[in-house]
Amino acid sequence: MHRLTIALLAALDAAIAAAVGLVVLLAPLTLLWVLAFGLSAEWGSLWPISAALWQFGHGVPVQVVIPDEVILAVGIPEQGARFALSLPPLAILLFSLLFAARSGRRAAVAGDGAAGIAGGLAVFAAISVGVALTGRSGELRTELWAAILLPTVIYLAGLLFGAIRHAWSEGDGGIIDRVHDVVDGWGDWSPVPAESLRGAAVAVMALVGAGGIAVVISILLRGGEVIALFQAARVDALGAFMLTLVHLAYLPTMIIWAISWLAGPGFAVGVGTALSPAGTQLGVLPGLPVLGLLPQDSSTWMLVSVLVPLGAGALAGWMIRSRLVWEGTGAALWPRAAIALGIAAVTAGVAALAAVLASGSIGPGRLAEVGPNPGALALAIGIEVLIGAGILLLTPRHRDELAEERTDRWLEEMRASDTPVD
């Protein structure tokens, strides 16, 4: 495919990704605006709110400044009239990231990943600039550089991931192939980089699945508390619908919190609070329905939850060990040890990044500190995944495993030589 065509298609992907994200925010806000204020209401404030929420969904901190007339009319305390929001709804961020990865992969498959990355990045950056310049608001304030840079960086990360992943596995005839050739010359150590990343991907997906299951279990056990908080909020059907949409946007954040709880460090929901398997310390919380899912107490037996990250590491180690046996590479002890360390290090890095994205401020006062501690979560995940992966990768190979490997090799050689095999 021609380079210009690839760039234009990637640019179209970027425009669609940004438009979908904005429309998903703008549509329910428009419905709420019409039902609350009517068709004759002033529409000028709707776009700045949508723009600020789109930026907030991409990790841009938002400074909320409540006007003086609202403070006097509602009676809001002065210390609560200005606060920061820095805990983004990660569903919007993940959508942009995954859409960009798909676009980057399509460009690499078409034959020119660099052109696709350039085209997609240019359009998404231009849209970010337009949204940042036209969506300025006196009540929802963002730093201009952050409003432009952070959404662009997130989309660029997705583009690079999709393009490089395809180029590494299928080749690109350029720098990725040259790097691949250098790594292939390392002998027994050549599988270390690729298998470390592959094992880390397995461990991360296992942890995400476990976190999702934990959230589902919490909903089943504490769904009554959530319903009671919905009723206590005294919202109508439209308000309940909007609250539900907000909860769904924060579902990835809740999964990261659940992973942190399972791993041991837990997380905070306000200054001086802590929720972990070892103990729960909570103060007065706002009446958000989602907070009804939080466990109110803990017991020592809950510490067995640390077996979940151990199991994720063991699953990654088992899958990588099977690949190494099948491919006949990385048989020595030290390369396998390096793979186990690589799996743990990459998984810990992903956990730290996830904790950074899933922590921040959701209001004034005590709510300025919410979420897991990135350093503690990375350390716990790294150690637990390392133990699980190390057990599977470093245990001596059983004679049955060696015999099975020799049989598989013999069958492959027979098939390759066109010799009939019984």
Coordinates of C-alpha atoms in Angstrom, one line a residue:
M1 CA 0.0 0.0 0.0
H2 CA 1.2 3.5 -0.8
R3 CA 2.8 5.5 2.1
L4 CA 0.4 8.4 1.7
T5 CA -2.6 6.1 1.8
I6 CA -1.3 4.4 5.0
A7 CA -0.9 7.8 6.6
L8 CA -4.3 9.0 5.6
L9 CA -6.0 5.8 6.9
A10 CA -4.2 6.2 10.2
A11 CA -5.2 9.8 10.3
L12 CA -8.8 8.8 9.8
D13 CA -8.5 6.2 12.6
A14 CA -7.2 9.0 14.9
A15 CA -10.1 11.3 14.0
I16 CA -12.6 8.5 14.7
A17 CA -11.0 7.6 18.1
A18 CA -11.1 11.2 19.2
A19 CA -14.6 11.7 17.9
V20 CA -16.0 8.6 19.6
G21 CA -14.5 9.6 22.9
L22 CA -16.0 13.1 22.7
V23 CA -19.4 11.9 21.5
V24 CA -19.6 9.3 24.3
L25 CA -19.2 12.2 26.7
L26 CA -21.2 14.8 24.9
A27 CA -24.3 12.6 24.2
P28 CA -25.4 11.9 27.8
L29 CA -24.5 15.4 28.8
T30 CA -26.7 16.8 26.1
L31 CA -29.6 14.5 27.2
L32 CA -29.1 15.7 30.8
W33 CA -28.9 19.3 29.7
V34 CA -32.1 19.2 27.7
L35 CA -34.1 17.4 30.4
A36 CA -32.8 19.6 33.1
F37 CA -32.9 23.0 31.4
G38 CA -34.9 22.6 28.3
L39 CA -34.2 23.5 24.7
S40 CA -34.0 27.2 25.4
A41 CA -31.1 26.9 27.8
E42 CA -27.7 28.4 27.1
W43 CA -25.6 25.7 25.3
G44 CA -22.3 27.5 25.5
S45 CA -21.3 25.7 28.7
L46 CA -21.8 22.2 27.3
W47 CA -18.8 22.0 25.1
P48 CA -16.3 23.2 27.8
I49 CA -17.6 20.6 30.2
S50 CA -17.3 17.8 27.6
A51 CA -13.8 19.0 26.6
A52 CA -12.6 19.1 30.2
L53 CA -14.1 15.6 30.8
W54 CA -12.4 14.2 27.7
Q55 CA -9.1 15.6 28.9
F56 CA -9.7 14.3 32.4
G57 CA -10.4 10.9 30.9
H58 CA -6.8 11.0 29.4
G59 CA -5.2 11.7 32.7
V60 CA -5.2 15.5 32.7
P61 CA -5.7 16.9 36.2
V62 CA -8.7 19.3 36.5
Q63 CA -9.0 22.1 38.9
V64 CA -12.6 22.7 40.0
V65 CA -13.5 26.2 40.9
I66 CA -17.1 26.8 42.1
P67 CA -18.4 30.3 41.4
D68 CA -19.1 32.6 44.3
E69 CA -22.8 32.9 43.5
V70 CA -23.2 29.1 43.8
I71 CA -21.2 29.1 47.0
L72 CA -23.6 31.6 48.5
A73 CA -26.8 30.0 47.2
V74 CA -25.9 26.4 48.3
G75 CA -23.8 27.2 51.3
I76 CA -20.7 25.3 50.3
P77 CA -17.8 25.8 52.8
E78 CA -15.0 28.0 51.5
Q79 CA -12.4 25.2 51.7
G80 CA -14.6 23.0 49.5
A81 CA -15.1 25.6 46.7
R82 CA -11.8 24.9 45.0
F83 CA -10.3 21.4 44.7
A84 CA -8.4 19.1 42.2
L85 CA -9.6 16.1 40.4
S86 CA -6.8 13.8 39.3
L87 CA -8.3 10.3 39.4
P88 CA -9.3 9.8 35.8
P89 CA -12.0 7.4 34.5
L90 CA -9.6 4.9 32.8
A91 CA -12.2 3.5 30.4
I92 CA -11.7 6.6 28.2
L93 CA -8.0 6.3 28.3
L94 CA -8.0 2.5 27.6
F95 CA -10.3 3.1 24.6
S96 CA -7.9 5.6 23.0
L97 CA -4.9 3.3 23.8
L98 CA -6.5 0.2 22.3
F99 CA -7.8 2.0 19.3
A100 CA -4.3 3.5 18.7
A101 CA -2.7 0.1 19.0
R102 CA -5.1 -1.3 16.4
S103 CA -4.3 1.6 14.1
G104 CA -0.5 1.1 14.6
R105 CA -0.8 -2.6 13.8
R106 CA -2.9 -2.0 10.7
A107 CA -0.2 0.5 9.4
A108 CA 2.5 -2.1 10.1
V109 CA 0.6 -4.8 8.3
A110 CA 0.1 -2.4 5.3
G111 CA 3.9 -2.1 5.0
D112 CA 4.8 1.3 6.6
G113 CA 4.3 1.6 10.3
A114 CA 6.3 4.9 10.5
A115 CA 3.9 6.6 8.0
G116 CA 0.9 5.4 9.9
I117 CA 2.3 6.5 13.3
A118 CA 3.1 10.0 11.8
G119 CA -0.3 10.4 10.2
G120 CA -2.3 9.2 13.3
L121 CA -0.2 11.2 15.7
A122 CA -0.5 14.4 13.7
V123 CA -4.3 14.3 13.6
F124 CA -4.8 13.3 17.2
A125 CA -2.4 16.0 18.4
A126 CA -4.2 18.6 16.2
I127 CA -7.6 17.5 17.7
S128 CA -6.1 17.7 21.2
V129 CA -4.9 21.2 20.5
G130 CA -8.3 22.2 19.2
V131 CA -10.1 20.7 22.2
A132 CA -7.7 22.4 24.6
L133 CA -8.0 25.8 23.0
T134 CA -11.8 25.8 22.4
G135 CA -12.8 24.1 25.7
R136 CA -11.4 26.6 28.2
S137 CA -13.6 27.1 31.2
G138 CA -13.6 29.1 34.3
E139 CA -15.1 26.4 36.5
L140 CA -13.1 23.4 35.1
R141 CA -9.5 24.5 34.6
T142 CA -6.7 22.5 33.1
E143 CA -3.1 23.3 32.3
L144 CA -2.8 23.9 28.6
W145 CA 0.4 21.9 28.1
A146 CA -1.1 18.9 29.9
A147 CA -4.4 19.1 28.0
I148 CA -2.4 18.9 24.7
L149 CA 0.5 16.6 25.7
L150 CA -1.1 13.8 27.8
P151 CA -3.8 12.7 25.3
T152 CA -1.2 12.8 22.5
V153 CA 1.3 10.8 24.4
I154 CA -1.3 8.1 25.3
Y155 CA -2.3 7.8 21.6
L156 CA 1.4 7.7 20.5
A157 CA 2.0 4.9 23.1
G158 CA -0.8 2.8 21.5
L159 CA 0.5 3.4 18.0
L160 CA 4.0 2.4 18.9
F161 CA 2.9 -0.7 20.7
G162 CA 0.7 -1.9 17.9
A163 CA 3.3 -1.3 15.2
I164 CA 6.4 -2.6 17.1
R165 CA 4.6 -5.7 18.2
H166 CA 3.7 -6.7 14.6
A167 CA 7.1 -5.8 13.3
W168 CA 8.8 -7.9 15.9
S169 CA 6.8 -11.0 15.1
E170 CA 6.5 -10.6 11.3
G171 CA 9.5 -8.4 10.4
D172 CA 9.6 -4.9 8.9
G173 CA 12.7 -5.0 6.8
G174 CA 14.2 -2.2 8.9
I175 CA 15.5 -1.4 12.3
I176 CA 13.3 -3.9 14.1
D177 CA 14.7 -6.7 11.9
R178 CA 18.2 -5.6 12.6
V179 CA 17.5 -5.6 16.4
H180 CA 15.9 -9.0 16.0
D181 CA 19.0 -10.4 14.2
V182 CA 21.3 -9.1 17.0
V183 CA 19.1 -10.7 19.7
D184 CA 19.0 -14.0 17.7
G185 CA 22.8 -14.1 17.9
W186 CA 22.8 -14.4 21.7
G187 CA 22.5 -18.1 21.7
D188 CA 20.8 -19.5 24.8
W189 CA 20.1 -15.9 25.9
S190 CA 18.2 -15.0 22.7
P191 CA 14.7 -15.9 24.0
V192 CA 15.1 -13.7 27.2
P193 CA 13.7 -10.4 25.9
A194 CA 10.7 -11.8 23.9
E195 CA 9.8 -14.5 26.5
S196 CA 10.0 -12.0 29.3
L197 CA 7.6 -9.7 27.6
R198 CA 5.3 -12.6 26.6
G199 CA 5.3 -14.0 30.2
A200 CA 4.6 -10.5 31.6
A201 CA 1.7 -10.1 29.3
V202 CA 0.3 -13.5 30.6
A203 CA 0.8 -12.4 34.2
V204 CA -0.8 -9.0 33.7
M205 CA -3.8 -10.5 31.9
A206 CA -4.2 -13.1 34.7
L207 CA -4.1 -10.3 37.3
V208 CA -6.6 -8.3 35.5
G209 CA -8.9 -11.3 35.3
A210 CA -8.5 -11.9 39.0
G211 CA -9.2 -8.3 39.8
G212 CA -12.4 -8.4 37.7
I213 CA -13.5 -11.6 39.5
A214 CA -12.9 -9.9 42.8
V215 CA -15.0 -6.9 41.7
V216 CA -17.8 -9.2 40.7
I217 CA -17.7 -11.1 44.0
S218 CA -17.8 -7.7 45.8
I219 CA -20.9 -6.7 43.8
L220 CA -22.6 -10.0 44.7
L221 CA -21.7 -9.7 48.4
R222 CA -22.3 -6.0 48.9
G223 CA -24.8 -5.1 46.2
G224 CA -27.3 -4.2 48.8
E225 CA -25.1 -1.5 50.2
V226 CA -24.7 0.0 46.7
I227 CA -28.5 0.0 46.1
A228 CA -29.0 1.6 49.5
L229 CA -26.5 4.4 48.6
F230 CA -28.3 4.9 45.3
Q231 CA -31.6 5.3 47.2
A232 CA -30.0 7.6 49.7
A233 CA -28.8 9.9 46.9
R234 CA -32.5 10.5 46.0
V235 CA -31.9 10.8 42.3
D236 CA -34.4 10.2 39.6
A237 CA -34.1 7.7 36.8
L238 CA -31.9 10.0 34.7
G239 CA -29.6 10.7 37.7
A240 CA -29.3 7.0 38.4
F241 CA -28.5 6.4 34.7
M242 CA -25.7 9.1 34.8
L243 CA -24.3 7.7 38.0
T244 CA -24.2 4.2 36.5
L245 CA -22.3 5.5 33.4
V246 CA -19.8 7.2 35.7
H247 CA -19.3 3.9 37.6
L248 CA -18.8 2.0 34.4
A249 CA -16.1 4.6 33.3
Y250 CA -14.3 3.9 36.6
L251 CA -14.6 0.1 36.3
P252 CA -10.9 -0.3 35.2
T253 CA -9.9 1.8 38.2
M254 CA -11.8 -0.5 40.5
I255 CA -10.1 -3.5 39.0
I256 CA -6.7 -2.0 39.7
W257 CA -7.8 -1.3 43.3
A258 CA -8.9 -5.0 43.6
I259 CA -5.5 -6.2 42.3
S260 CA -3.7 -4.0 44.8
W261 CA -5.9 -5.5 47.6
L262 CA -5.2 -9.1 46.4
A263 CA -1.5 -8.4 46.2
G264 CA -1.4 -7.2 49.8
P265 CA -0.6 -3.4 49.8
G266 CA -4.2 -2.4 49.4
F267 CA -5.3 1.1 48.7
A268 CA -6.6 4.3 50.4
V269 CA -9.9 6.1 50.1
G270 CA -8.9 9.3 51.8
V271 CA -6.1 10.7 54.0
G272 CA -5.3 8.3 56.8
T273 CA -7.4 5.4 55.5
A274 CA -6.2 1.9 54.4
L275 CA -7.9 -1.2 53.0
S276 CA -5.9 -4.3 52.7
P277 CA -6.2 -8.0 53.6
A278 CA -4.2 -7.3 56.8
G279 CA -6.7 -4.7 58.1
T280 CA -9.2 -2.0 57.2
Q281 CA -9.2 1.5 58.5
L282 CA -11.9 3.8 57.2
G283 CA -13.3 7.1 58.3
V284 CA -16.3 9.0 57.0
L285 CA -16.8 8.5 53.3
P286 CA -18.9 10.3 50.8
G287 CA -22.1 8.7 49.8
L288 CA -21.0 7.5 46.4
P289 CA -22.7 4.2 45.5
V290 CA -19.5 2.6 44.3
L291 CA -17.9 3.0 47.7
G292 CA -20.5 0.6 49.0
L293 CA -18.4 -2.2 47.5
L294 CA -15.5 -1.5 49.9
P295 CA -15.0 -4.2 52.6
Q296 CA -15.7 -3.0 56.0
D297 CA -13.5 -5.4 57.9
S298 CA -10.7 -7.8 57.3
S299 CA -9.3 -11.0 58.9
T300 CA -6.0 -12.8 58.9
W301 CA -7.2 -15.6 56.6
M302 CA -7.7 -13.0 53.8
L303 CA -3.9 -12.8 53.5
V304 CA -4.2 -16.0 51.3
S305 CA -5.2 -13.6 48.6
V306 CA -1.4 -13.1 47.9
L307 CA -1.6 -16.5 46.3
V308 CA -3.4 -14.9 43.3
P309 CA -0.3 -13.0 42.1
L310 CA 1.8 -16.1 42.8
G311 CA -0.6 -18.1 40.6
A312 CA -0.4 -15.4 37.9
G313 CA 3.4 -15.7 37.9
A314 CA 3.2 -19.5 37.9
L315 CA 0.9 -19.5 34.9
A316 CA 3.3 -17.2 33.1
G317 CA 6.2 -19.5 34.0
W318 CA 4.4 -22.6 32.9
M319 CA 3.5 -21.1 29.5
I320 CA 7.0 -19.8 28.8
R321 CA 8.5 -23.1 30.0
S322 CA 6.3 -25.0 27.5
R323 CA 7.4 -22.7 24.7
L324 CA 11.0 -23.1 25.6
V325 CA 10.7 -26.9 25.6
W326 CA 8.9 -26.9 22.3
E327 CA 11.4 -24.6 20.6
G328 CA 14.4 -26.3 22.2
T329 CA 15.9 -23.0 23.4
G330 CA 16.8 -21.5 26.7
A331 CA 17.6 -24.9 28.3
A332 CA 20.3 -23.5 30.6
L333 CA 19.5 -22.4 34.1
W334 CA 20.7 -18.8 34.0
P335 CA 18.7 -17.8 30.9
R336 CA 15.5 -19.1 32.5
A337 CA 16.4 -17.2 35.7
A338 CA 16.8 -14.1 33.6
I339 CA 13.4 -14.7 32.0
A340 CA 11.8 -15.1 35.5
L341 CA 13.4 -11.8 36.6
G342 CA 12.2 -10.1 33.3
I343 CA 8.7 -11.3 33.8
A344 CA 8.6 -10.0 37.4
A345 CA 10.3 -6.7 36.5
V346 CA 8.0 -5.9 33.5
T347 CA 4.8 -6.9 35.5
A348 CA 5.9 -4.8 38.4
G349 CA 6.5 -1.8 36.0
V350 CA 3.0 -2.2 34.6
A351 CA 1.6 -2.5 38.1
A352 CA 3.3 0.8 39.1
L353 CA 2.0 2.6 36.0
A354 CA -1.5 1.3 36.6
A355 CA -1.3 2.4 40.3
V356 CA -0.2 5.9 39.2
L357 CA -3.2 6.1 36.8
A358 CA -5.6 4.7 39.5
S359 CA -4.7 7.1 42.3
G360 CA -5.2 10.8 42.8
S361 CA -7.7 13.2 44.2
I362 CA -11.5 13.0 43.9
G363 CA -12.5 15.9 46.0
P364 CA -11.5 18.4 48.7
G365 CA -10.0 17.6 52.1
R366 CA -9.5 14.0 53.0
L367 CA -10.4 12.9 49.4
A368 CA -7.1 14.4 48.1
E369 CA -5.4 11.0 48.5
V370 CA -7.2 8.0 46.9
G371 CA -5.9 4.8 45.4
P372 CA -2.9 2.4 45.8
N373 CA 0.7 3.4 46.4
P374 CA 2.6 2.7 43.2
G375 CA 5.9 1.8 44.9
A376 CA 4.3 -0.7 47.4
L377 CA 2.2 -2.3 44.7
A378 CA 5.1 -2.7 42.3
L379 CA 7.3 -4.2 45.0
A380 CA 4.6 -6.7 46.1
I381 CA 3.6 -7.7 42.6
G382 CA 7.3 -8.1 41.5
I383 CA 8.2 -10.4 44.4
E384 CA 5.0 -12.5 44.2
V385 CA 5.2 -12.9 40.4
L386 CA 8.9 -13.7 40.6
I387 CA 8.3 -16.5 43.1
G388 CA 5.5 -18.0 41.0
A389 CA 7.4 -17.7 37.7
G390 CA 10.7 -18.9 39.3
I391 CA 9.1 -22.1 40.6
L392 CA 7.9 -23.1 37.2
L393 CA 10.9 -22.0 35.2
L394 CA 13.7 -23.1 37.5
T395 CA 12.6 -26.5 38.7
P396 CA 14.6 -29.4 37.2
R397 CA 13.1 -31.0 34.1
H398 CA 11.5 -34.3 34.7
R399 CA 12.5 -37.3 32.6
D400 CA 9.0 -37.6 31.3
E401 CA 9.2 -34.1 30.0
L402 CA 12.5 -34.8 28.3
A403 CA 11.2 -38.0 26.8
E404 CA 8.1 -36.2 25.4
E405 CA 10.4 -33.5 24.0
R406 CA 12.5 -36.1 22.2
T407 CA 9.4 -37.8 20.8
D408 CA 8.0 -34.5 19.5
R409 CA 11.3 -33.6 17.9
W410 CA 11.5 -37.0 16.1
L411 CA 7.9 -36.7 14.8
E412 CA 8.7 -33.2 13.5
E413 CA 11.8 -34.4 11.7
M414 CA 9.9 -37.3 10.2
R415 CA 7.2 -35.1 8.9
A416 CA 9.7 -32.7 7.5
S417 CA 11.5 -35.5 5.6
D418 CA 8.2 -36.8 4.1
T419 CA 8.8 -40.2 5.8
P420 CA 5.6 -42.0 6.7
V421 CA 5.0 -41.9 10.4
D422 CA 2.8 -44.5 12.2

